[in-house]
XYZ file of C-alpha atoms in Angstrom:
266
model
C -0.102 0.083 -0.180
C 2.892 2.128 0.880
C 4.227 1.789 -2.857
C 1.529 2.624 -4.268
C 0.679 5.471 -2.074
C 4.471 6.746 -2.847
C 3.907 6.329 -6.846
C 0.810 8.135 -6.645
C 2.340 11.074 -4.745
C 5.705 11.483 -7.431
C 2.245 10.999 -10.225
C 1.431 14.232 -8.356
C 4.421 15.942 -8.225
C 5.185 15.819 -11.663
C 1.622 16.992 -13.239
C 0.777 19.779 -10.359
C -0.486 18.957 -6.919
C -4.543 18.878 -7.301
C -7.082 20.545 -4.783
C -9.944 23.418 -5.519
C -8.539 26.034 -2.698
C -6.078 26.855 -0.816
C -4.452 28.845 1.819
C -0.428 28.906 2.097
C 0.999 31.311 5.176
C 4.774 31.389 5.724
C 6.425 33.825 8.250
C 9.609 34.430 9.904
C 9.929 36.693 12.420
C 6.470 37.802 12.570
C 7.262 38.584 8.490
C 5.246 37.605 5.585
C 7.023 35.876 3.328
C 4.810 34.243 1.533
C 0.155 33.813 1.328
C -2.113 32.803 -0.763
C -5.284 32.418 -0.127
C -7.439 34.024 2.707
C -5.992 33.547 5.838
C -9.205 34.325 8.243
C -11.459 31.523 6.898
C -11.422 28.768 10.034
C -12.055 25.128 10.152
C -11.690 22.487 12.399
C -7.653 21.985 13.169
C -8.335 17.933 13.100
C -4.983 16.228 13.892
C -3.124 19.469 13.870
C -5.011 19.495 17.165
C -2.431 16.885 18.182
C -0.005 19.339 18.665
C -2.168 21.642 21.407
C -3.054 18.121 23.096
C 0.994 17.059 23.263
C 1.944 20.691 24.698
C -1.278 19.979 27.333
C -0.702 16.259 27.555
C 3.634 17.036 28.705
C 2.523 19.972 30.152
C -0.052 18.300 32.704
C 2.522 15.686 33.521
C -0.027 13.567 31.295
C 2.964 12.230 28.673
C 6.324 11.809 30.423
C 8.739 11.480 27.164
C 8.478 10.935 23.802
C 8.469 6.826 24.688
C 6.415 7.272 27.181
C 3.427 5.966 28.443
C 2.620 3.212 26.449
C -0.894 3.142 25.967
C -2.668 -0.113 24.459
C -5.255 -0.210 21.818
C -8.577 -1.789 23.687
C -11.819 -2.507 21.927
C -14.004 -0.049 20.659
C -11.277 2.490 20.074
C -11.462 4.227 16.458
C -9.395 1.682 14.565
C -9.344 3.153 11.115
C -6.027 2.268 9.878
C -4.136 -1.376 11.371
C -1.659 0.718 12.712
C -3.762 1.970 15.323
C -4.964 -1.610 16.739
C -1.376 -1.518 18.257
C 0.246 -0.518 21.640
C 1.244 3.734 20.932
C 3.014 6.345 22.121
C 3.642 9.795 22.289
C 6.218 9.208 19.730
C 4.198 6.825 17.242
C 0.537 8.859 18.343
C 2.235 11.858 16.534
C 3.965 9.674 13.388
C 0.528 7.584 12.501
C -1.771 10.261 13.692
C -3.726 7.915 16.037
C -6.860 9.247 17.371
C -7.899 7.164 20.700
C -4.337 8.364 21.849
C -5.692 11.842 21.696
C -9.299 10.708 23.103
C -7.362 8.858 25.668
C -5.340 12.251 26.723
C -8.509 14.406 27.091
C -10.418 11.701 29.027
C -7.480 11.447 31.870
C -7.556 15.616 31.587
C -10.867 16.083 32.232
C -13.009 18.606 30.349
C -12.448 21.638 33.138
C -8.778 21.010 32.716
C -9.642 20.851 29.034
C -11.312 24.331 28.822
C -8.861 26.324 31.244
C -5.497 25.254 28.478
C -7.641 26.135 25.234
C -8.998 29.053 26.677
C -5.485 30.079 28.113
C -3.809 29.642 24.584
C -6.675 31.669 22.519
C -7.035 28.472 20.711
C -9.706 29.236 17.563
C -12.451 30.037 18.166
C -12.112 27.991 21.494
C -15.679 26.212 21.470
C -15.245 22.559 22.828
C -18.723 22.056 22.975
C -18.380 19.115 20.258
C -20.884 18.005 18.075
C -24.691 19.173 18.594
C -26.548 17.254 20.530
C -23.940 14.633 21.636
C -21.813 15.422 24.458
C -18.612 14.805 22.698
C -16.113 17.938 23.319
C -13.854 15.999 25.474
C -13.070 13.725 22.760
C -14.411 14.840 19.282
C -14.848 18.984 19.719
C -12.007 19.027 17.131
C -12.914 16.331 14.475
C -14.843 17.999 12.179
C -16.814 19.424 14.726
C -17.349 23.168 16.986
C -13.344 23.729 17.478
C -12.004 25.850 14.670
C -9.150 27.726 13.385
C -7.486 29.484 10.672
C -4.753 29.744 8.743
C -3.225 32.877 10.747
C -4.247 31.421 13.835
C -2.252 28.333 12.853
C 0.305 29.971 12.597
C 0.339 32.698 15.533
C -0.332 29.674 17.165
C 2.866 27.965 16.412
C 4.725 31.280 17.106
C 3.929 31.539 20.596
C 5.244 27.791 21.792
C 8.407 28.255 19.778
C 8.856 31.528 21.393
C 8.062 30.580 24.605
C 5.062 32.520 24.957
C 2.495 29.651 25.909
C 1.903 29.497 29.563
C 3.320 26.113 29.406
C 6.779 24.529 31.148
C 9.539 24.180 28.644
C 9.811 20.116 28.702
C 6.681 19.855 26.734
C 7.416 22.197 24.262
C 10.916 20.801 23.575
C 8.696 17.287 24.142
C 6.200 18.589 21.105
C 9.047 19.338 19.199
C 10.976 16.255 18.946
C 7.967 14.556 17.884
C 7.027 16.870 15.424
C 10.182 15.983 12.796
C 9.352 14.953 9.685
C 12.691 15.032 7.867
C 16.187 17.278 6.623
C 15.603 18.867 3.345
C 17.912 20.298 1.718
C 21.280 22.455 2.459
C 20.754 20.805 5.977
C 16.937 22.921 7.070
C 14.737 20.817 9.482
C 11.205 20.305 8.562
C 9.122 20.208 11.063
C 4.859 19.547 11.206
C 1.315 17.691 11.592
C -1.117 16.686 9.314
C -4.787 17.641 9.630
C -7.537 15.594 7.253
C -11.598 15.636 7.600
C -14.409 16.435 6.306
C -15.729 19.056 4.226
C -19.491 20.515 5.921
C -22.284 21.742 4.016
C -24.613 25.003 4.701
C -26.371 22.778 7.656
C -23.082 21.031 9.453
C -23.171 17.806 7.580
C -20.004 16.150 6.716
C -19.961 14.984 2.813
C -18.203 12.101 3.161
C -16.185 12.559 -0.478
C -14.973 15.883 -0.269
C -12.517 16.622 2.255
C -9.923 19.451 3.565
C -6.468 18.916 4.494
C -4.241 20.636 6.802
C -0.378 20.385 6.824
C 1.442 23.652 8.867
C 4.781 23.094 11.106
C 8.139 24.891 10.070
C 11.422 24.643 8.683
C 14.973 25.680 10.906
C 18.497 26.289 10.642
C 20.398 27.974 12.909
C 19.060 30.530 14.438
C 16.359 30.800 11.269
C 12.703 29.753 11.360
C 10.026 30.005 9.022
C 6.907 29.095 10.245
C 4.110 27.951 8.065
C 0.586 26.800 7.389
C -0.629 25.187 4.425
C -4.196 24.436 3.812
C -6.570 23.095 0.915
C -10.020 22.111 0.368
C -11.440 19.809 -2.490
C -14.425 20.268 -4.855
C -14.108 16.249 -5.871
C -13.235 13.303 -5.007
C -9.390 12.706 -4.985
C -7.538 9.609 -5.019
C -4.631 11.226 -2.321
C -5.532 12.066 1.173
C -6.420 15.885 1.235
C -3.064 16.405 4.210
C -1.122 14.327 2.584
C -1.626 16.560 -0.505
C -1.694 19.282 2.159
C 1.978 18.359 3.185
C 3.480 17.553 -0.159
C 2.445 21.253 -1.263
C 3.948 22.478 1.940
C 7.266 21.064 1.335
C 7.607 22.192 -2.389
C 6.465 25.663 -1.282
C 9.148 25.817 2.039
C 11.808 24.083 -0.751
C 11.625 26.803 -3.265
C 11.673 29.348 -0.136
C 14.922 27.837 1.028
C 15.833 28.659 -2.654
C 15.062 32.083 -2.844
C 16.491 32.928 0.810
C 19.455 31.141 0.121
C 20.012 32.088 -3.334
C 19.692 28.943 -5.190
C 22.748 27.017 -3.559
């Protein structure tokens, strides 16, 4: 399956990455290096919210380090992907984007503490009510539900996190950074980030099973330079490759071009 995805991804790159609408922002020290689309339009954060949950988890002591705690899969947990049906650590949770690990974390945290953190972080619209009439905000608010955030807000949140301006311990930021590392790009630039994918909602808040939006947010850094970005795409037709993977590929391509530009095409 992975080989098929890689093949499709290579085809996408050669043909151009497909999506109907999108928003991309890249900033360095608050200065906009590139901006496309509407940065104020809000969407559900989906799995990009794992960055927030990681900070909360490590700050509260529920999470310990990259490899602890190890939580076992149990019947009844969300198991959309085969890889989720096994023990997970904070590192594998982030890498495999495991939904149930997030939900175990928030259940241990409790709604009162959850609300306090999201309010202190000033995260998006701060709405943790969840789906209407479902009373599921503690486990689902960020999943095509009540919690919404814009591209501009995603970048601002990452800026605060990396500048040490969020009310969390340094350990929480350090551990979160560690588990967000993706790969090294050209010329020694390190690439960090998190995907997110969810169903698009119609005017009545009903999910469309065939149309998705995708996020990839993060930053690149080298030495004392750091460029923070948010990439969001929105589909208007069914696509073969998931929206989050296309958002990630598109972000990597854009950030590589920015590296070329600022380093004079070295």
